[in-house]
Coordinates of C-alpha atoms in Angstrom, one line a residue:
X439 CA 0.3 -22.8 -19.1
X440 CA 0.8 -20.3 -21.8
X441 CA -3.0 -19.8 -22.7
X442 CA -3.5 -19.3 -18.6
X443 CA -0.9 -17.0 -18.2
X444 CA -2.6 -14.7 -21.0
X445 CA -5.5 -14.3 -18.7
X446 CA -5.5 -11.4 -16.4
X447 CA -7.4 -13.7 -13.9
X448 CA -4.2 -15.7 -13.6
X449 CA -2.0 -12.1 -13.1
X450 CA -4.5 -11.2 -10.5
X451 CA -4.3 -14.3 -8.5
X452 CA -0.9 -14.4 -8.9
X453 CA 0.1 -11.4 -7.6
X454 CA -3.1 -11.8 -4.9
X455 CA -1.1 -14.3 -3.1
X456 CA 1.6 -11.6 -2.3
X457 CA -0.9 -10.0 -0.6
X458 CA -2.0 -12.8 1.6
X459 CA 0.7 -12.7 4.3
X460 CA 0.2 -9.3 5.1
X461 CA -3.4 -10.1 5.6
X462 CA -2.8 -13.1 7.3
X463 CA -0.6 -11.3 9.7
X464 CA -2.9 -9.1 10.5
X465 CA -4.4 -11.5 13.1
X466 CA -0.9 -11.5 14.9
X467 CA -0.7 -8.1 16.2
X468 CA -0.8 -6.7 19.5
X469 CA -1.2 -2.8 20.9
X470 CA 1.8 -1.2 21.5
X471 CA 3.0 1.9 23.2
X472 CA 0.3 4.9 22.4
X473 CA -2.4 2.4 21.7
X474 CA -2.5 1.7 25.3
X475 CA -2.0 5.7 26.4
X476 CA -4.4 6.5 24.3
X477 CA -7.1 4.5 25.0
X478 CA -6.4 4.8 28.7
X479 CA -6.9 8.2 28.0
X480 CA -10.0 8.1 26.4
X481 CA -11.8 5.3 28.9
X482 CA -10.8 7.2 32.0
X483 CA -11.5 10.7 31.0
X484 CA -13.5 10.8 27.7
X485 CA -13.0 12.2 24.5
X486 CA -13.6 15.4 25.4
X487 CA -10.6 15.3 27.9
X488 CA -8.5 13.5 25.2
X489 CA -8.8 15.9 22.6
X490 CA -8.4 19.1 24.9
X491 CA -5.3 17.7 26.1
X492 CA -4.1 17.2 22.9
X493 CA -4.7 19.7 21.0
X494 CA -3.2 22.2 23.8
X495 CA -0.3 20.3 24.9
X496 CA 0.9 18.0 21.6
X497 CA -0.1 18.2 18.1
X498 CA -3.5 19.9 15.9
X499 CA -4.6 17.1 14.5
X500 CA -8.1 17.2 14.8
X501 CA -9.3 14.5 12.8
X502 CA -6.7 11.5 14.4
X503 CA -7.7 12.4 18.0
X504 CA -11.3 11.4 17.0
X505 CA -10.1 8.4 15.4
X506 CA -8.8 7.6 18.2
X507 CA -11.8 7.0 19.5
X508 CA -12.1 4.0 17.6
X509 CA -9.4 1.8 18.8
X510 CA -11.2 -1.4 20.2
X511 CA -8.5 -1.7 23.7
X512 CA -10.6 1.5 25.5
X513 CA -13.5 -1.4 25.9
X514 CA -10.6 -3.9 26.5
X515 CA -11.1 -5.8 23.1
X516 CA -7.9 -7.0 22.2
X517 CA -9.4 -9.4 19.2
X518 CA -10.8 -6.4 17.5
X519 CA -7.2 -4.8 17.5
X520 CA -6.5 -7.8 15.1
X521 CA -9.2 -6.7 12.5
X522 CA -8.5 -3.5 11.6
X523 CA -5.0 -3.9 9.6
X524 CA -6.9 -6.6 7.2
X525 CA -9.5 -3.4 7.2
X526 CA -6.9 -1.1 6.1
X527 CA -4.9 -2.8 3.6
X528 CA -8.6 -3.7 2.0
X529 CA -9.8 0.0 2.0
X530 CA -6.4 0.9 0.3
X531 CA -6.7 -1.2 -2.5
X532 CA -10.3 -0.2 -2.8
X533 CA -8.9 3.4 -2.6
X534 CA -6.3 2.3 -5.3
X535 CA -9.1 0.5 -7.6
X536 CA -11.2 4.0 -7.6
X537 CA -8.2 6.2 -7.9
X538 CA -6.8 4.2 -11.4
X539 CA -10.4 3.4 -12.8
X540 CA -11.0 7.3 -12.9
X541 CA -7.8 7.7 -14.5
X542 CA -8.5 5.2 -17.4
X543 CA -11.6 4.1 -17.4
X544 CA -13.3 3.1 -20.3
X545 CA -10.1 3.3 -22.0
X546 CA -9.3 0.0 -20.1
X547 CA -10.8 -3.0 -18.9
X548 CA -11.7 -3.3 -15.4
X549 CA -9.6 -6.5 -14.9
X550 CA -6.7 -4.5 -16.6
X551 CA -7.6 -1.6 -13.3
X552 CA -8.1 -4.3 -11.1
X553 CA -4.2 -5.6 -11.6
X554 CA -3.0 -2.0 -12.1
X555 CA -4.0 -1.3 -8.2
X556 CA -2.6 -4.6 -6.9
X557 CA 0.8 -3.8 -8.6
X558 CA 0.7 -0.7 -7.2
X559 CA 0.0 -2.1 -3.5
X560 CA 2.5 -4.7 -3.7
X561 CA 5.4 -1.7 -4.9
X562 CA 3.9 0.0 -1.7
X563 CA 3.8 -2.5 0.5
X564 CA 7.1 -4.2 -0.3
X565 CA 9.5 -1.0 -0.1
X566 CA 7.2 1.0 2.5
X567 CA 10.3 2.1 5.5
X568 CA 8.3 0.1 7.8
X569 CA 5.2 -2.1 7.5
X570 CA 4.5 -2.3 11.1
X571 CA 4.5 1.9 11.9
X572 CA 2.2 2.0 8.6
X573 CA 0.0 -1.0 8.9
X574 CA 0.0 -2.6 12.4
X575 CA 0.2 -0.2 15.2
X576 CA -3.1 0.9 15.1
X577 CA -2.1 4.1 16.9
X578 CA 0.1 5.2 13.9
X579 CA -1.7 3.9 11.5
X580 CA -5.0 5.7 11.8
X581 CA -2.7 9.1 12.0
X582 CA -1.1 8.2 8.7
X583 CA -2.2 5.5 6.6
X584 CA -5.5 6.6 6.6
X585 CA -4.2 10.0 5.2
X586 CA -2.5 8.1 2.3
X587 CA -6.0 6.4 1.7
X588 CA -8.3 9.5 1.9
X589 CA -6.2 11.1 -0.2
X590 CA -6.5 8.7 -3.0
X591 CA -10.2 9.2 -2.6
X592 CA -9.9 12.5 -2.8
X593 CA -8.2 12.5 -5.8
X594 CA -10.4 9.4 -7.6
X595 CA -13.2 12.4 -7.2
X596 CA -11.1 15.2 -8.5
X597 CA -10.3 13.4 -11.9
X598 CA -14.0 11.7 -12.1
X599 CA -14.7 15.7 -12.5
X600 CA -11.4 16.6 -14.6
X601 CA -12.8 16.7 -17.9
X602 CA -16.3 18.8 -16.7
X603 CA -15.9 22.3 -16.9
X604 CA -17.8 22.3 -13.3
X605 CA -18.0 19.9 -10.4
X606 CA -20.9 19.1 -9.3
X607 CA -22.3 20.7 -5.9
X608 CA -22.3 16.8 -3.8
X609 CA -18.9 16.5 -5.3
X610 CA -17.4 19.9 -4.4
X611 CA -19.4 19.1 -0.5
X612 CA -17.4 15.2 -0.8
X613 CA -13.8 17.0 -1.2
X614 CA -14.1 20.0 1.3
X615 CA -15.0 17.6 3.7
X616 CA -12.1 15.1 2.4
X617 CA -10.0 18.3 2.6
X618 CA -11.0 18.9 6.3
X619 CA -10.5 14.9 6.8
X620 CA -7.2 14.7 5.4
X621 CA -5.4 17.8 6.9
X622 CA -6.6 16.6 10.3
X623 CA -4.5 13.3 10.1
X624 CA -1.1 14.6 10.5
X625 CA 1.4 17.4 9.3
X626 CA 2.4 15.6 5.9
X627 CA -0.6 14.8 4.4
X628 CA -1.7 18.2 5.6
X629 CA 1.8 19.7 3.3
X630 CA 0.8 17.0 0.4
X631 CA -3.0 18.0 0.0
X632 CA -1.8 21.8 0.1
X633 CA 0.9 21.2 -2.7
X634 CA -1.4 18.7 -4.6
X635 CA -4.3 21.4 -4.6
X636 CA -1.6 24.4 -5.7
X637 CA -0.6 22.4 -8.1
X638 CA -4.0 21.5 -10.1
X639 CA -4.8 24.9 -9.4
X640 CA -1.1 26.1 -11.5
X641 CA -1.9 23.7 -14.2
X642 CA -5.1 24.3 -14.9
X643 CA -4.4 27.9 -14.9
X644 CA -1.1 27.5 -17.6
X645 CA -2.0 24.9 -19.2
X646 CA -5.8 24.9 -19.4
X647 CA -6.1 28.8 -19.2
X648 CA -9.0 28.3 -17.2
X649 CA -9.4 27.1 -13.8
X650 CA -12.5 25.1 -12.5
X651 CA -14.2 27.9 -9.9
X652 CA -15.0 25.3 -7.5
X653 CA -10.9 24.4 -7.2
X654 CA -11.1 27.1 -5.3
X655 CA -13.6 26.9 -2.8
X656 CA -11.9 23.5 -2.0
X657 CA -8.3 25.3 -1.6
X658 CA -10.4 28.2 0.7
X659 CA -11.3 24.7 3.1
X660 CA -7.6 24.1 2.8
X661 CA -6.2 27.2 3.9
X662 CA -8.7 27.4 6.9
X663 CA -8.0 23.7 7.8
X664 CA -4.4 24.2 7.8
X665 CA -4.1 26.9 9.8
X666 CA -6.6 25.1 12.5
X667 CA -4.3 22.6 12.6
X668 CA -1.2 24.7 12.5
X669 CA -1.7 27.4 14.9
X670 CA -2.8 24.3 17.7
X671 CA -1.6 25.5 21.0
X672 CA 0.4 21.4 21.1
X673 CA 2.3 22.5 18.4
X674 CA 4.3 25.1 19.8
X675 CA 4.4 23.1 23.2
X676 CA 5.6 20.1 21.8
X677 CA 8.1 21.9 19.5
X678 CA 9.2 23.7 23.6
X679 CA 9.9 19.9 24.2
X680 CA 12.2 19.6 21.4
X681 CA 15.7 22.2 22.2
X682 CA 17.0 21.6 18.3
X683 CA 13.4 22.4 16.4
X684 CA 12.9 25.9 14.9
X685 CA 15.9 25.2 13.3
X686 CA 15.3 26.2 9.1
X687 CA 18.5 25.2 7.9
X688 CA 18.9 21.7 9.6
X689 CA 15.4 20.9 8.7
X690 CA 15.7 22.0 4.9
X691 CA 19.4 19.7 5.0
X692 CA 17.7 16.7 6.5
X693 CA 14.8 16.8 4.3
X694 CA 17.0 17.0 1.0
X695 CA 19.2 14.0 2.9
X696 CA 16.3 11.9 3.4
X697 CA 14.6 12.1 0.4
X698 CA 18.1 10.4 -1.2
X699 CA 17.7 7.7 1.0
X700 CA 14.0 6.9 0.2
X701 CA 15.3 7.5 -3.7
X702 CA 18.2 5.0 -2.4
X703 CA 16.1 2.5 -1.1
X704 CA 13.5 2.1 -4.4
X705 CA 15.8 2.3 -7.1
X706 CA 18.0 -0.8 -5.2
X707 CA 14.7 -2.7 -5.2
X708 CA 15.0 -4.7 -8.6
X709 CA 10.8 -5.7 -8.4
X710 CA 10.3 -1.9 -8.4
X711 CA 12.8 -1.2 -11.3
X712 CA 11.1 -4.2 -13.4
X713 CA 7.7 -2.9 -12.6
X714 CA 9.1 0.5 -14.3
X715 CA 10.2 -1.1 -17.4
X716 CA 6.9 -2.6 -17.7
X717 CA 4.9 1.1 -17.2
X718 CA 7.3 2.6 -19.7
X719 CA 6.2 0.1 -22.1
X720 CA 2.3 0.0 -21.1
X721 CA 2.6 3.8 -21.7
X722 CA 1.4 3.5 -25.6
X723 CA -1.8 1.5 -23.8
X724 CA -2.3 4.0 -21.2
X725 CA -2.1 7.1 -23.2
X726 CA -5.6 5.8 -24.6
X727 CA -7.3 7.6 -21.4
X728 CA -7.9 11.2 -22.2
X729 CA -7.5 12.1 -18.4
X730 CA -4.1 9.9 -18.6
X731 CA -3.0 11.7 -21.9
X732 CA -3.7 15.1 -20.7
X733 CA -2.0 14.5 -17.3
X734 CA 1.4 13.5 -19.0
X735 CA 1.2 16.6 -22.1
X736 CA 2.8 19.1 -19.1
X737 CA 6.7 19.6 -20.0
X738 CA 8.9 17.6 -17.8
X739 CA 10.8 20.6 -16.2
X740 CA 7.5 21.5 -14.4
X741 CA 6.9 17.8 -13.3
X742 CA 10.1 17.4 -12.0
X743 CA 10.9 21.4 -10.5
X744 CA 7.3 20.3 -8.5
X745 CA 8.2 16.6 -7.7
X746 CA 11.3 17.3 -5.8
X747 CA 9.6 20.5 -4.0
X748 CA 7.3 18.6 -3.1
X749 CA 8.4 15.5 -1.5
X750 CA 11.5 17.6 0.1
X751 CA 9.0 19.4 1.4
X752 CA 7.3 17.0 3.2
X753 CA 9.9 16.4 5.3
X754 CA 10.0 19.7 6.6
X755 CA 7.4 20.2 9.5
X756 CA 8.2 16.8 11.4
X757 CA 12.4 18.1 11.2
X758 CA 11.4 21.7 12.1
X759 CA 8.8 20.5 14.6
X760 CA 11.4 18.1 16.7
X761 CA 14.8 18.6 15.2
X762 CA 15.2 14.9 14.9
X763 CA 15.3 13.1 11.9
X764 CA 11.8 11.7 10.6
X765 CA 10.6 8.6 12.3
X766 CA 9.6 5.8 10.0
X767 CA 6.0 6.3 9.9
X768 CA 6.7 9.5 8.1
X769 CA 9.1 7.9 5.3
X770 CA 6.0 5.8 4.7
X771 CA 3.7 9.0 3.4
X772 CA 6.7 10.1 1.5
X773 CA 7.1 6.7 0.0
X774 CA 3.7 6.7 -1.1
X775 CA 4.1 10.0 -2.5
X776 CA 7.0 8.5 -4.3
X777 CA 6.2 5.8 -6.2
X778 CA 3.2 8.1 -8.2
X779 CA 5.5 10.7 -8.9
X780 CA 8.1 8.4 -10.0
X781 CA 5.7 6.8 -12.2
X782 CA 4.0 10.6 -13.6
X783 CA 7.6 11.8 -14.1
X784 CA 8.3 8.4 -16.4
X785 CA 5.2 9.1 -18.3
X786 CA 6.0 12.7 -18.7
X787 CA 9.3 12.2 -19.8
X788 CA 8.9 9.3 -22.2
X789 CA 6.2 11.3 -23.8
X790 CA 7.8 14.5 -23.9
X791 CA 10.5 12.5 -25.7
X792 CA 8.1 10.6 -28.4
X793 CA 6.5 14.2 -29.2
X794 CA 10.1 15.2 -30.1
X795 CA 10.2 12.0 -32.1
X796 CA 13.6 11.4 -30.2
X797 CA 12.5 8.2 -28.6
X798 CA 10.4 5.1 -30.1
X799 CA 8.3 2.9 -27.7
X800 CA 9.2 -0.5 -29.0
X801 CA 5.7 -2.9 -29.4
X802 CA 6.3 -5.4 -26.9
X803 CA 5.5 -8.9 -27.3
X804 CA 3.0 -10.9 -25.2
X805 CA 6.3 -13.1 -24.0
X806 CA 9.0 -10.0 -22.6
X807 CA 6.2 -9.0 -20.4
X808 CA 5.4 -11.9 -18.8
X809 CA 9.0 -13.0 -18.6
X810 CA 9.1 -9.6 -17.0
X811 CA 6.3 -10.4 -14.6
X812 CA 7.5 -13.6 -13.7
X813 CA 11.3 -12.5 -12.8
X814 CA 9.9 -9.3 -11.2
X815 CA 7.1 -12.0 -8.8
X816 CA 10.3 -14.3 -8.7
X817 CA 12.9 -12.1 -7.5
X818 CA 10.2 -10.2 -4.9
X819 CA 10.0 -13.6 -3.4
X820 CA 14.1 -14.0 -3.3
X821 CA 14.7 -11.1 -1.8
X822 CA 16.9 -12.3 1.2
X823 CA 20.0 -13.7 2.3
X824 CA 22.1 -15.4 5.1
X825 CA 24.7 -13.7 7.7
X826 CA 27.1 -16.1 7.5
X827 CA 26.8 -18.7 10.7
X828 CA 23.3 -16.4 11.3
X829 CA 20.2 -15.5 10.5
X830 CA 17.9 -14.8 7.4
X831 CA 17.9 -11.0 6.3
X832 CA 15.0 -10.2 4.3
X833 CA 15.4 -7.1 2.3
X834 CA 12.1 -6.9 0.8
X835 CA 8.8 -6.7 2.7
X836 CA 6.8 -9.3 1.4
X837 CA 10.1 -11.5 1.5
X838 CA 9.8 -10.7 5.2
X839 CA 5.9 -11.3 5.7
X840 CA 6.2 -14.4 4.6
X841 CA 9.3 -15.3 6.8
X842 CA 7.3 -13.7 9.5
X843 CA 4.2 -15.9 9.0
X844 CA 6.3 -19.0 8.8
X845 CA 8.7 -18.5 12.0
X846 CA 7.6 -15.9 14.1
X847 CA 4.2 -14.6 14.2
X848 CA 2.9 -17.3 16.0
X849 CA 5.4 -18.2 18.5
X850 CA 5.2 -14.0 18.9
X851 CA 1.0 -14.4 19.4
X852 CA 1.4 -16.7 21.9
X853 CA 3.9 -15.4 24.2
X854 CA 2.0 -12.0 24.5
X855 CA -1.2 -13.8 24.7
X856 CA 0.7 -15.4 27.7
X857 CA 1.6 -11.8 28.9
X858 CA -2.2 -10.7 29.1
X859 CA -2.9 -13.7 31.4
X860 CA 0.1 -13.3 33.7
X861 CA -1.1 -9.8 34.0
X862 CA -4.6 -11.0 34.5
X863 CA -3.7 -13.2 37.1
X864 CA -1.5 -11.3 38.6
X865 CA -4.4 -8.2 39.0
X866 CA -6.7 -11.6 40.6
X867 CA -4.3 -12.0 43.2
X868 CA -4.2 -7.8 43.3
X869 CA -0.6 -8.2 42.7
X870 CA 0.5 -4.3 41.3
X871 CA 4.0 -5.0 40.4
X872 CA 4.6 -8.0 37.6
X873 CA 7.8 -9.0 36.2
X874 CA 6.8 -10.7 32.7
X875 CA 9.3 -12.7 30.0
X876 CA 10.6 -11.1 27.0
X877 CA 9.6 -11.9 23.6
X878 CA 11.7 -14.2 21.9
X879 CA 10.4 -13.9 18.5
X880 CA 10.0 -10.5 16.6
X881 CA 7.8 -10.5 13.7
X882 CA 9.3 -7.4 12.0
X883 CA 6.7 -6.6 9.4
X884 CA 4.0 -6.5 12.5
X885 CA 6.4 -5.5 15.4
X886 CA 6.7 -1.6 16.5
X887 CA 7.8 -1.6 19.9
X888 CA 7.7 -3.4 23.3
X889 CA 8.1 -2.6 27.1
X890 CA 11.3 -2.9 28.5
X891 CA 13.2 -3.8 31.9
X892 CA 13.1 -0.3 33.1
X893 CA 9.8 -0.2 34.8
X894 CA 9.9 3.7 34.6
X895 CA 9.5 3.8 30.6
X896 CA 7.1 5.6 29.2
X897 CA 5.8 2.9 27.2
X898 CA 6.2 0.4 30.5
X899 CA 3.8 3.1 32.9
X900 CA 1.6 3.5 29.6
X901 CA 1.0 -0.4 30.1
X902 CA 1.0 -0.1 33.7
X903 CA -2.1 2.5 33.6
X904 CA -3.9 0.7 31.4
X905 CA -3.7 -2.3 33.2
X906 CA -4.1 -0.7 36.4
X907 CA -0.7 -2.0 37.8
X908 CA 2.4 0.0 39.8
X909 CA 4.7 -1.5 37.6
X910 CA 5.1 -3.9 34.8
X911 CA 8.5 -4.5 33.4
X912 CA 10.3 -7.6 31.4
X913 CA 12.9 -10.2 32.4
X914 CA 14.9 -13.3 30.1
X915 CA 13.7 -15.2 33.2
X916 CA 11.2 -15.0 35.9
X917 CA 11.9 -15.2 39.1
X918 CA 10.0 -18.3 41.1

């Protein structure tokens, strides 16, 4: 077992099978809420239609109104819905892989890469604020998932180019039109790509004393993408929607308040705090990239001045958009943001510190890091315990995917592939108004929201259009 456990092969697999719920899952889900809107939208009006409205009456993001167009329920597919979280959660760790192996490769293997990314994934994945407005919900997803993974593609191009003194024209064309991509997602990727572009732009410029000339042709596409999106006639008609928005001084309070809690809720996750200890003492390995190296030589009162101006900052335009705090799927972009400036911050310190020769990184054996491993894999798994004469609470995500796969996904599956049939039937019979049970079983990691008994809910006369019905609302018991 020892001689296995030296293999990375064995790490990989290992930590694969973490993974495999949230895959598995993926075949579980079911639209909810703006998925059907949307695509109702879209099949009964076009796409022209669907973007005019929504650029003019909602939000400016360009690029997610013509991703909408890709949702498989406008040619009433609802098996294709079940494809494209496995799709996602793939092109993120692909994202991942190309993002680390320009960091440090040759310096490291590509197994060594390989299990860098899945670690990675699994912090993601396993203290995201919810896996379901990340992941699942197609809707939300494609709005802000896919600007966490175009943004790691975005960067695996920048540092690919970090160490020429020019980019190369194809590259400089593939990150204006990643810029353009990315800003048209949503508001914080849009703030995150601004900041992350400044900030290269800053460095380059104090610590380099030269700045790549091409850096800023792609912050030119930024500016003019951002105020596209920005001055969107939606914006200011949504914000009308919203009496508290506008307001500076709320928005700059929440923001600081809510970056605590996502601080809060990593630092209480002992599998993310194990995974640290394990970077801090990898650092000696990584420092034999030069990009890696370089990155981590800035002094840690710039890294962490930025840090917390930026992910404060991203905050900002959802609170001073709506006035409300930030809905979930938000926490998710600045979770992601999170964990790599947790990790840069670690490196930048611990370096700064060794320069200073006022810290020693010890050699750690072969044995304290897989112990580490193992209790860090063991303790992800144990994450859960039991209300006294209730249920299971799973305070970990992957805890919970599991527990979802095991008790509820299917049971969940079934009774709303029951739902499309009574609503099928019903249609046959050109009944307008059905009454159909509720769900009895609530897979959190894939669940975002459901109809309810008020037949006038939005979400309820979303279903309704889609469907073609009057009405559709939900009962504990049909009536005969």
């Amino acid at each position: 077992m020892n001689k296995i456990s030296d293999h990375w092969t064995f790490w990989i697999i290992l930590l694969g099978t973490l993974v495999t719920p949230f895959l598995a899952l993926s075949f579980f889900t079911h639209p909810s809420a703006d998925d059907f809107m949307t695509s109702a939208m879209i099949r009964d009006y076009g796409m022209a239609a669907h973007i005019k409205q929504f650029y003019f009456e909602w939000c400016g993001r360009y690029f997610s109104m013509l991703l909408d167009f890709i949702n498989p329920l406008i040619i009433g597919w609802m098996d294709g819905y079940k494809i494209f979280p496995a799709l996602l959660i793939l092109l993120f760790y692909l994202a991942l892989f190309r993002f680390f192996r320009n960091i440090f490769h040759p310096a490291i293997n590509t197994s060594r890469i390989f299990m860098i990314a899945l670690v990675f994934l699994l912090v993601f994945v396993n203290n995201v604020p919810s896996t379901a407005e990340c992941i699942y919900w197609l809707d939300g997803s494609l709005e802000y998932f896919t600007g966490i993974i175009l943004m790691l593609f975005f960067m695996a191009i920048l540092l690919r180019t970090w160490a020429t003194p020019f980019i190369k024209k194809k590259d400089i064309l593939l990150l204006c039109i990643l810029t353009i991509l990315i800003i048209g997602t949503n508001e914080i990727s849009m703030f995150m790509l601004d900041e992350v572009i400044g900030a290269i732009i800053l460095y380059q410029f104090i610590i380099k004393k030269k700045t790549q000339t091409s850096l800023y042709c792609i912050a030119a596409t930024a500016v003019i993408a951002s105020i596209f999106e920005i001055s969107a006639p939606g914006n200011f008609s949504r914000m009308d929607q919203f009496p508290e928005s506008g307001n500076i001084l709320f928005s700059m309070q929440q923001s600081l308040i809510s970056l605590i809690k996502i601080f809060g809720s990593f630092i209480s996750d002992p599998g993310f705090l194990i995974t640290s200890i394990l970077f801090f003492l990898y650092i000696p390995t990584f420092r034999k990239s030069k990009i890696f190296s370089e990155l981590i030589s800035i002094k840690p009162v710039y890294v962490l001045t930025a840090s917390f101006f930026i992910l404060s900052s991203l905050y900002f335009p959802v609170i001073y958009g709506t006035g409300l705090n930030p809905a979930l799927r938000v926490h998710n972009v600045v979770a992601f943001a999170f964990i790599g400036i947790w990790f840069l911050n670690i490196a930048v310190i611990i370096n700064y510190l060794e320069k200073r020769q006022k810290l020693i990184i010890p050699n750690a054996q072969n044995t304290l890091i897989k112990t580490l491993g193992i209790i860090a894999f063991t303790l992800t798994l144990l994450q859960f315990h039991k209300v006294p004469g209730g249920k299971y609470i799973c305070t970990g995500n992957i805890c919970r995917a599991f527990y979802d796969l095991a008790f509820n996904a299917i049971v969940y599956n079934n009774e709303l592939n029951a739902r499309q049939n009574i609503i099928l039937h019903a249609k046959a019979e050109n009944s307008r108004n059905i009454v159909v049970p509720q769900l009895t079983h609530i897979p959190q990691t894939i669940y975002f929201t459901d109809i309810t008994g008020n037949a006038d809910h939005w979400i309820n006369k979303s279903v309704s259009i889609y469907y073609g019905l009057d009405s559709i609302k939900t009962t504990k018991q049909i009536k005969p």
